[in-house]
PDB file of C-alpha atoms and ligand atoms in Angstrom:
ATOM      1  CA  MET A   1      76.125  81.624  99.249  1.00 57.00           C
ATOM      2  CA  ASP A   2      76.309  80.742  95.615  1.00 80.00           C
ATOM      3  CA  LEU A   3      76.399  84.475  94.596  1.00 92.00           C
ATOM      4  CA  LYS A   4      78.241  86.242  91.718  1.00 96.00           C
ATOM      5  CA  ILE A   5      80.716  88.621  93.679  1.00 98.00           C
ATOM      6  CA  PRO A   6      81.059  91.939  92.244  1.00 98.00           C
ATOM      7  CA  GLY A   7      84.584  92.679  90.958  1.00 98.00           C
ATOM      8  CA  HIS A   8      84.515  96.055  92.176  1.00 98.00           C
ATOM      9  CA  ILE A   9      82.400  97.648  95.002  1.00 98.00           C
ATOM     10  CA  ALA A  10      82.442 101.352  95.990  1.00 98.00           C
ATOM     11  CA  ILE A  11      80.842 102.557  99.206  1.00 99.00           C
ATOM     12  CA  ILE A  12      79.567 106.014 100.439  1.00 98.00           C
ATOM     13  CA  MET A  13      79.900 105.575 103.947  1.00 98.00           C
ATOM     14  CA  ASP A  14      77.291 107.848 105.110  1.00 98.00           C
ATOM     15  CA  GLY A  15      75.328 108.419 108.632  1.00 98.00           C
ATOM     16  CA  ASN A  16      78.209 108.476 111.192  1.00 98.00           C
ATOM     17  CA  GLY A  17      76.664 111.733 112.474  1.00 97.00           C
ATOM     18  CA  ARG A  18      73.309 110.504 112.668  1.00 98.00           C
ATOM     19  CA  TRP A  19      74.299 107.336 114.331  1.00 98.00           C
ATOM     20  CA  ALA A  20      75.974 109.274 117.064  1.00 98.00           C
ATOM     21  CA  GLN A  21      73.410 111.955 117.657  1.00 97.00           C
ATOM     22  CA  ARG A  22      70.705 109.013 117.941  1.00 97.00           C
ATOM     23  CA  ARG A  23      72.928 107.857 121.056  1.00 98.00           C
ATOM     24  CA  GLY A  24      73.336 111.396 122.344  1.00 98.00           C
ATOM     25  CA  LEU A  25      77.111 110.985 121.603  1.00 98.00           C
ATOM     26  CA  SER A  26      79.321 113.659 119.903  1.00 97.00           C
ATOM     27  CA  ARG A  27      79.543 113.001 116.027  1.00 97.00           C
ATOM     28  CA  ILE A  28      83.251 112.299 116.258  1.00 97.00           C
ATOM     29  CA  ARG A  29      82.236 109.013 118.222  1.00 98.00           C
ATOM     30  CA  GLY A  30      80.184 108.208 115.093  1.00 98.00           C
ATOM     31  CA  HIS A  31      83.303 108.334 112.965  1.00 98.00           C
ATOM     32  CA  GLU A  32      85.371 106.381 115.483  1.00 98.00           C
ATOM     33  CA  ALA A  33      82.760 103.702 115.246  1.00 98.00           C
ATOM     34  CA  GLY A  34      82.854 104.149 111.435  1.00 98.00           C
ATOM     35  CA  ALA A  35      86.483 103.058 111.344  1.00 98.00           C
ATOM     36  CA  GLU A  36      85.452  99.732 112.869  1.00 98.00           C
ATOM     37  CA  SER A  37      82.900  99.122 110.012  1.00 98.00           C
ATOM     38  CA  VAL A  38      85.872  99.924 107.611  1.00 98.00           C
ATOM     39  CA  ARG A  39      88.035  97.187 109.111  1.00 98.00           C
ATOM     40  CA  ARG A  40      85.281  94.639 109.193  1.00 98.00           C
ATOM     41  CA  ILE A  41      83.929  95.399 105.707  1.00 98.00           C
ATOM     42  CA  THR A  42      87.482  95.444 104.231  1.00 98.00           C
ATOM     43  CA  ARG A  43      88.180  91.930 105.729  1.00 97.00           C
ATOM     44  CA  GLU A  44      85.110  90.639 104.383  1.00 98.00           C
ATOM     45  CA  CYS A  45      85.354  91.905 101.102  1.00 98.00           C
ATOM     46  CA  ALA A  46      88.897  90.415 100.749  1.00 98.00           C
ATOM     47  CA  ARG A  47      87.431  86.978 101.943  1.00 97.00           C
ATOM     48  CA  LEU A  48      84.747  86.989  99.327  1.00 98.00           C
ATOM     49  CA  GLY A  49      87.135  87.376  96.579  1.00 98.00           C
ATOM     50  CA  VAL A  50      86.125  91.287  95.579  1.00 98.00           C
ATOM     51  CA  ARG A  51      88.922  92.540  93.585  1.00 98.00           C
ATOM     52  CA  GLN A  52      88.585  96.191  94.501  1.00 98.00           C
ATOM     53  CA  LEU A  53      87.000  98.099  97.354  1.00 98.00           C
ATOM     54  CA  THR A  54      86.853 101.741  97.026  1.00 98.00           C
ATOM     55  CA  LEU A  55      85.588 103.834 100.100  1.00 98.00           C
ATOM     56  CA  PHE A  56      84.679 107.446 100.041  1.00 98.00           C
ATOM     57  CA  ALA A  57      86.432 108.549 103.276  1.00 98.00           C
ATOM     58  CA  PHE A  58      86.533 112.296 102.785  1.00 98.00           C
ATOM     59  CA  SER A  59      85.001 114.461 100.037  1.00 98.00           C
ATOM     60  CA  ALA A  60      86.523 117.661  98.632  1.00 98.00           C
ATOM     61  CA  GLU A  61      83.371 119.267 100.188  1.00 97.00           C
ATOM     62  CA  ASN A  62      84.054 117.851 103.555  1.00 97.00           C
ATOM     63  CA  TRP A  63      86.374 120.663 104.404  1.00 98.00           C
ATOM     64  CA  LYS A  64      83.289 122.775 105.030  1.00 97.00           C
ATOM     65  CA  ARG A  65      82.594 121.023 108.254  1.00 97.00           C
ATOM     66  CA  PRO A  66      83.702 122.437 111.696  1.00 96.00           C
ATOM     67  CA  ARG A  67      87.590 122.414 112.043  1.00 97.00           C
ATOM     68  CA  MET A  68      87.578 120.363 115.180  1.00 96.00           C
ATOM     69  CA  GLU A  69      85.552 117.444 113.124  1.00 97.00           C
ATOM     70  CA  VAL A  70      87.921 117.605 110.260  1.00 98.00           C
ATOM     71  CA  SER A  71      91.041 117.555 112.352  1.00 98.00           C
ATOM     72  CA  PHE A  72      89.586 114.731 114.260  1.00 98.00           C
ATOM     73  CA  LEU A  73      89.022 112.822 110.931  1.00 98.00           C
ATOM     74  CA  MET A  74      92.542 113.641 109.740  1.00 98.00           C
ATOM     75  CA  ARG A  75      93.998 112.205 112.969  1.00 98.00           C
ATOM     76  CA  LEU A  76      91.579 109.020 112.490  1.00 98.00           C
ATOM     77  CA  TYR A  77      92.838 108.481 109.036  1.00 98.00           C
ATOM     78  CA  LYS A  78      96.363 108.554 110.117  1.00 98.00           C
ATOM     79  CA  ARG A  79      95.584 106.289 113.172  1.00 98.00           C
ATOM     80  CA  TYR A  80      93.876 103.848 110.827  1.00 98.00           C
ATOM     81  CA  LEU A  81      96.440 103.630 108.379  1.00 98.00           C
ATOM     82  CA  VAL A  82      99.163 102.913 111.069  1.00 98.00           C
ATOM     83  CA  GLN A  83      97.069 100.431 112.843  1.00 98.00           C
ATOM     84  CA  GLU A  84      95.750  98.503 109.681  1.00 97.00           C
ATOM     85  CA  ARG A  85      99.262  98.643 107.683  1.00 98.00           C
ATOM     86  CA  GLN A  86      99.979  94.987 109.012  1.00 98.00           C
ATOM     87  CA  GLU A  87      96.806  93.528 108.270  1.00 96.00           C
ATOM     88  CA  ILE A  88      96.878  95.031 104.781  1.00 97.00           C
ATOM     89  CA  LEU A  89     100.319  93.548 104.247  1.00 98.00           C
ATOM     90  CA  GLU A  90      99.715  90.415 105.567  1.00 97.00           C
ATOM     91  CA  ASN A  91      96.518  89.759 103.376  1.00 96.00           C
ATOM     92  CA  ASN A  92      98.094  90.787 100.371  1.00 98.00           C
ATOM     93  CA  ILE A  93      96.030  93.869  99.803  1.00 98.00           C
ATOM     94  CA  ARG A  94      97.164  96.636  97.610  1.00 98.00           C
ATOM     95  CA  PHE A  95      96.563  99.953  98.871  1.00 98.00           C
ATOM     96  CA  ILE A  96      95.926 103.174  96.743  1.00 98.00           C
ATOM     97  CA  ASN A  97      94.321 106.405  97.258  1.00 98.00           C
ATOM     98  CA  ILE A  98      92.447 108.789  94.960  1.00 98.00           C
ATOM     99  CA  GLY A  99      91.741 112.515  95.334  1.00 98.00           C
ATOM    100  CA  GLN A 100      93.983 115.439  95.831  1.00 96.00           C
ATOM    101  CA  PRO A 101      96.381 114.419  98.679  1.00 95.00           C
ATOM    102  CA  HIS A 102      98.370 117.876  98.733  1.00 95.00           C
ATOM    103  CA  ALA A 103      95.676 119.631 100.918  1.00 96.00           C
ATOM    104  CA  LEU A 104      95.857 116.705 103.411  1.00 98.00           C
ATOM    105  CA  PRO A 105      97.994 117.154 106.558  1.00 98.00           C
ATOM    106  CA  ALA A 106     101.623 115.994 106.016  1.00 98.00           C
ATOM    107  CA  TYR A 107     101.241 113.322 108.601  1.00 98.00           C
ATOM    108  CA  VAL A 108      98.527 111.962 106.572  1.00 98.00           C
ATOM    109  CA  GLN A 109     100.248 112.047 103.374  1.00 98.00           C
ATOM    110  CA  LYS A 110     103.287 110.228 105.020  1.00 98.00           C
ATOM    111  CA  GLU A 111     101.273 107.274 106.061  1.00 98.00           C
ATOM    112  CA  LEU A 112      99.263 107.231 102.634  1.00 98.00           C
ATOM    113  CA  GLU A 113     102.630 106.974 100.892  1.00 98.00           C
ATOM    114  CA  ILE A 114     104.159 104.248 103.395  1.00 98.00           C
ATOM    115  CA  THR A 115     101.106 101.953 102.950  1.00 98.00           C
ATOM    116  CA  ARG A 116     100.934 102.710  99.293  1.00 98.00           C
ATOM    117  CA  GLU A 117     104.624 101.905  98.678  1.00 98.00           C
ATOM    118  CA  ARG A 118     105.002  98.824 101.095  1.00 98.00           C
ATOM    119  CA  SER A 119     101.768  97.230  99.478  1.00 98.00           C
ATOM    120  CA  ALA A 120     102.579  98.255  95.907  1.00 98.00           C
ATOM    121  CA  ARG A 121     103.527  94.541  94.810  1.00 98.00           C
ATOM    122  CA  ASN A 122     100.790  92.763  96.456  1.00 98.00           C
ATOM    123  CA  THR A 123      98.457  90.805  94.107  1.00 98.00           C
ATOM    124  CA  GLY A 124      95.103  90.600  96.205  1.00 98.00           C
ATOM    125  CA  MET A 125      92.312  92.986  96.606  1.00 98.00           C
ATOM    126  CA  VAL A 126      92.737  96.720  95.998  1.00 98.00           C
ATOM    127  CA  LEU A 127      91.667  99.016  98.666  1.00 98.00           C
ATOM    128  CA  CYS A 128      91.317 102.256  97.572  1.00 98.00           C
ATOM    129  CA  LEU A 129      90.441 105.383  99.734  1.00 98.00           C
ATOM    130  CA  ALA A 130      89.025 108.334  98.205  1.00 98.00           C
ATOM    131  CA  LEU A 131      90.429 111.208 100.465  1.00 98.00           C
ATOM    132  CA  ASN A 132      89.901 114.847  99.501  1.00 98.00           C
ATOM    133  CA  TYR A 133      88.072 113.273  96.591  1.00 98.00           C
ATOM    134  CA  SER A 134      85.766 115.021  93.908  1.00 98.00           C
ATOM    135  CA  GLY A 135      84.345 113.359  90.825  1.00 98.00           C
ATOM    136  CA  ARG A 136      84.167 116.710  88.866  1.00 98.00           C
ATOM    137  CA  ALA A 137      87.606 117.696  89.897  1.00 98.00           C
ATOM    138  CA  GLU A 138      88.994 114.423  88.782  1.00 98.00           C
ATOM    139  CA  ILE A 139      87.218 114.879  85.319  1.00 98.00           C
ATOM    140  CA  LEU A 140      88.637 118.529  85.043  1.00 98.00           C
ATOM    141  CA  GLU A 141      92.041 117.240  85.913  1.00 98.00           C
ATOM    142  CA  ALA A 142      91.833 114.739  83.092  1.00 98.00           C
ATOM    143  CA  ALA A 143      90.662 117.325  80.568  1.00 98.00           C
ATOM    144  CA  ARG A 144      93.423 119.751  81.713  1.00 98.00           C
ATOM    145  CA  ARG A 145      96.075 117.084  81.064  1.00 98.00           C
ATOM    146  CA  PHE A 146      94.585 115.767  77.730  1.00 98.00           C
ATOM    147  CA  ALA A 147      94.504 119.546  76.604  1.00 98.00           C
ATOM    148  CA  HIS A 148      98.070 119.895  77.594  1.00 98.00           C
ATOM    149  CA  ASP A 149      99.169 116.770  75.781  1.00 98.00           C
ATOM    150  CA  ALA A 150      97.007 117.800  72.794  1.00 98.00           C
ATOM    151  CA  CYS A 151      98.842 121.198  72.562  1.00 98.00           C
ATOM    152  CA  ARG A 152     102.068 119.192  72.579  1.00 98.00           C
ATOM    153  CA  GLY A 153     101.031 117.312  69.764  1.00 97.00           C
ATOM    154  CA  ILE A 154     100.848 114.005  71.709  1.00 98.00           C
ATOM    155  CA  HIS A 155      97.203 113.335  70.675  1.00 97.00           C
ATOM    156  CA  ARG A 156      94.938 114.975  68.096  1.00 97.00           C
ATOM    157  CA  VAL A 157      91.723 116.347  69.602  1.00 97.00           C
ATOM    158  CA  GLU A 158      89.791 114.298  67.079  1.00 97.00           C
ATOM    159  CA  ASP A 159      91.232 111.008  68.350  1.00 97.00           C
ATOM    160  CA  LEU A 160      89.787 111.688  71.872  1.00 98.00           C
ATOM    161  CA  ASP A 161      87.309 108.844  72.801  1.00 98.00           C
ATOM    162  CA  GLU A 162      86.250 107.350  76.165  1.00 97.00           C
ATOM    163  CA  ALA A 163      89.099 104.853  76.335  1.00 96.00           C
ATOM    164  CA  LEU A 164      91.646 107.708  75.729  1.00 98.00           C
ATOM    165  CA  PHE A 165      89.973 109.972  78.156  1.00 98.00           C
ATOM    166  CA  ALA A 166      89.815 107.262  80.825  1.00 97.00           C
ATOM    167  CA  ARG A 167      93.697 107.091  80.446  1.00 97.00           C
ATOM    168  CA  TYR A 168      93.731 110.505  82.130  1.00 98.00           C
ATOM    169  CA  LEU A 169      91.652 109.796  85.135  1.00 98.00           C
ATOM    170  CA  ALA A 170      93.441 109.256  88.510  1.00 95.00           C
ATOM    171  CA  GLN A 171      93.465 105.319  88.219  1.00 95.00           C
ATOM    172  CA  PRO A 172      93.469 104.499  84.621  1.00 95.00           C
ATOM    173  CA  GLU A 173      93.712 100.725  85.147  1.00 92.00           C
ATOM    174  CA  MET A 174      90.989 100.833  87.792  1.00 94.00           C
ATOM    175  CA  PRO A 175      87.885  98.851  86.503  1.00 96.00           C
ATOM    176  CA  ASP A 176      84.534 100.626  86.852  1.00 97.00           C
ATOM    177  CA  PRO A 177      82.567  99.678  90.111  1.00 98.00           C
ATOM    178  CA  ASP A 178      79.870  96.977  89.461  1.00 98.00           C
ATOM    179  CA  LEU A 179      78.251  97.861  92.680  1.00 98.00           C
ATOM    180  CA  LEU A 180      77.784 101.268  94.469  1.00 98.00           C
ATOM    181  CA  ILE A 181      76.478 100.858  98.156  1.00 98.00           C
ATOM    182  CA  ARG A 182      75.467 103.941 100.058  1.00 98.00           C
ATOM    183  CA  THR A 183      74.576 103.754 103.618  1.00 98.00           C
ATOM    184  CA  ALA A 184      71.990 106.025 105.712  1.00 98.00           C
ATOM    185  CA  GLY A 185      69.462 106.228 103.138  1.00 98.00           C
ATOM    186  CA  GLU A 186      70.177 109.127 100.941  1.00 98.00           C
ATOM    187  CA  MET A 187      69.811 108.509  97.092  1.00 97.00           C
ATOM    188  CA  ARG A 188      72.703 110.656  95.933  1.00 96.00           C
ATOM    189  CA  ILE A 189      76.051 110.056  94.292  1.00 97.00           C
ATOM    190  CA  SER A 190      77.601 113.136  96.002  1.00 97.00           C
ATOM    191  CA  ASN A 191      80.317 113.972  93.402  1.00 98.00           C
ATOM    192  CA  PHE A 192      81.971 110.407  93.963  1.00 98.00           C
ATOM    193  CA  LEU A 193      83.557 108.458  90.777  1.00 98.00           C
ATOM    194  CA  LEU A 194      81.165 110.495  88.260  1.00 98.00           C
ATOM    195  CA  TRP A 195      82.740 108.927  85.285  1.00 98.00           C
ATOM    196  CA  GLN A 196      83.279 105.378  86.572  1.00 98.00           C
ATOM    197  CA  LEU A 197      79.857 104.915  88.073  1.00 98.00           C
ATOM    198  CA  SER A 198      77.990 105.316  84.688  1.00 96.00           C
ATOM    199  CA  TYR A 199      76.595 101.746  84.471  1.00 95.00           C
ATOM    200  CA  SER A 200      77.173 100.708  88.177  1.00 97.00           C
ATOM    201  CA  GLU A 201      74.256  99.076  90.200  1.00 97.00           C
ATOM    202  CA  ILE A 202      73.323 101.349  93.102  1.00 98.00           C
ATOM    203  CA  TRP A 203      72.098  99.811  96.383  1.00 98.00           C
ATOM    204  CA  VAL A 204      71.013 102.292  99.226  1.00 98.00           C
ATOM    205  CA  THR A 205      70.387 100.784 102.765  1.00 98.00           C
ATOM    206  CA  PRO A 206      69.145 102.706 105.659  1.00 98.00           C
ATOM    207  CA  VAL A 207      71.542 101.393 107.966  1.00 98.00           C
ATOM    208  CA  CYS A 208      73.990 103.858 109.247  1.00 98.00           C
ATOM    209  CA  TRP A 209      77.760 103.278 108.294  1.00 98.00           C
ATOM    210  CA  PRO A 210      78.807 102.463 112.026  1.00 98.00           C
ATOM    211  CA  ASP A 211      76.098  99.572 111.982  1.00 98.00           C
ATOM    212  CA  PHE A 212      77.041  98.336 108.590  1.00 98.00           C
ATOM    213  CA  ARG A 213      78.101  94.855 109.065  1.00 98.00           C
ATOM    214  CA  GLU A 214      78.895  91.745 107.034  1.00 98.00           C
ATOM    215  CA  THR A 215      75.299  90.698 106.885  1.00 98.00           C
ATOM    216  CA  HIS A 216      74.326  94.007 105.292  1.00 98.00           C
ATOM    217  CA  LEU A 217      77.253  93.581 102.771  1.00 98.00           C
ATOM    218  CA  HIS A 218      75.724  90.109 101.906  1.00 98.00           C
ATOM    219  CA  GLU A 219      72.316  91.762 101.397  1.00 98.00           C
ATOM    220  CA  GLY A 220      73.818  94.331  99.068  1.00 98.00           C
ATOM    221  CA  ILE A 221      75.509  91.566  96.918  1.00 98.00           C
ATOM    222  CA  GLU A 222      72.346  89.627  96.894  1.00 97.00           C
ATOM    223  CA  ALA A 223      70.529  92.595  95.637  1.00 97.00           C
ATOM    224  CA  PHE A 224      73.318  93.082  92.968  1.00 98.00           C
ATOM    225  CA  ASN A 225      72.701  89.415  91.938  1.00 97.00           C
ATOM    226  CA  GLN A 226      68.968  90.240  91.198  1.00 95.00           C
ATOM    227  CA  ARG A 227      69.751  93.078  88.788  1.00 93.00           C
ATOM    228  CA  VAL A 228      69.723  92.580  84.980  1.00 85.00           C
ATOM    229  CA  ARG A 229      72.667  94.504  83.731  1.00 79.00           C
ATOM    230  CA  LYS A 230      72.081  95.777  80.213  1.00 80.00           C
ATOM    231  CA  PHE A 231      74.709  98.492  79.662  1.00 83.00           C
ATOM    232  CA  GLY A 232      72.019 100.090  77.429  1.00 83.00           C
ATOM    233  CA  ALA A 233      71.465  97.059  75.171  1.00 85.00           C
ATOM    234  CA  LEU A 234      68.314  94.960  75.423  1.00 82.00           C
ATOM    235  CA  LYS A 235      69.964  92.057  77.319  1.00 69.00           C
ATOM    236  CA  ALA A 236      72.952  91.357  79.278  1.00 56.00           C
TER     237      ALA A 236
HETATM  238  C1  FPP S   1      79.746 110.288 106.527  1.00 69.80           C
HETATM  239  O1  FPP S   1      79.068 110.437 107.774  1.00 69.80           O
HETATM  240  C2  FPP S   1      81.196 110.033 106.878  1.00 69.80           C
HETATM  241  C3  FPP S   1      82.290 110.756 106.562  1.00 69.80           C
HETATM  242  C4  FPP S   1      81.945 112.149 106.082  1.00 69.80           C
HETATM  243  C5  FPP S   1      83.462 110.337 106.840  1.00 69.80           C
HETATM  244  C6  FPP S   1      83.787 108.828 106.648  1.00 69.80           C
HETATM  245  C7  FPP S   1      84.699 108.628 107.516  1.00 69.80           C
HETATM  246  C8  FPP S   1      84.550 107.332 108.226  1.00 69.80           C
HETATM  247  C9  FPP S   1      83.622 106.158 107.746  1.00 69.80           C
HETATM  248  C10 FPP S   1      85.564 107.147 109.530  1.00 69.80           C
HETATM  249  C11 FPP S   1      86.421 106.247 109.184  1.00 69.80           C
HETATM  250  C12 FPP S   1      87.114 105.907 107.949  1.00 69.80           C
HETATM  251  C13 FPP S   1      88.360 105.520 107.674  1.00 69.80           C
HETATM  252  C14 FPP S   1      88.978 105.333 106.622  1.00 69.80           C
HETATM  253  C15 FPP S   1      89.330 105.300 109.012  1.00 69.80           C
HETATM  254  P1  FPP S   1      78.243 111.888 108.403  1.00 69.80           P
HETATM  255  O2  FPP S   1      79.304 112.599 109.295  1.00 69.80           O
HETATM  256  O3  FPP S   1      78.170 112.758 106.792  1.00 69.80           O
HETATM  257  O4  FPP S   1      77.098 111.490 108.708  1.00 69.80           O
HETATM  258  P2  FPP S   1      75.580 112.298 108.648  1.00 69.80           P
HETATM  259  O5  FPP S   1      75.208 112.494 107.307  1.00 69.80           O
HETATM  260  O6  FPP S   1      74.793 111.375 109.487  1.00 69.80           O
HETATM  261  O7  FPP S   1      75.890 113.544 109.619  1.00 69.80           O
END
């Protein structure tokens, strides 16, 4: 595969529920199967030399789901963080998370912190889990923090430009995603990385997340290679 590998891939992992319902299973079985796709796709991205993989695991809006489903998901994240820690460390992956962690159960916060701290000095792929994440909330929080600094005289309001504003986002060092993949067919951004996705290429596949495999990832990367990225100019 002589392809340009996107530096940063972001994925909206959708369709766990539909995958399960089509098989006559409960929705949580779909999430469980989705965790296996997370493992495989993370491994494949690291192998391909992707620099950052950002996965939308739980949106700030997902709290509206039935309590049983939410609590199953939380326990699944904990299990995933514990089970995958060794592989993350052995593969030199640096783990980070975005979103408001404080609303997450303490047992998830703890595992996030351990994985983050133990992998902090790793130099390979960055794996970013978006948990209790909202793009609008991230932008609002950045605006709040900038306003606070402006009031304290740290910055002048007239000096605010995109680069300065981006320093107030959750992960200021994070490069914008080159490619956004969404599974299960919907053509929406769903409040994900609103600032950072401005110029990302979007590739939507009808495949539900639990069925998403390495070949589908390659298909997305091939589609990305067909795109002409102009960033608003006439040619790249
Ligand atoms: C969307 O499917 C998926 C989620 C809300 C949760 C994402 C969680 C996983 C992929 C599980 C494993 C993740 C980790 C990090 C271990 P949906 O339930 O909205 O599907 P539907 O639209 O078909 O109902």
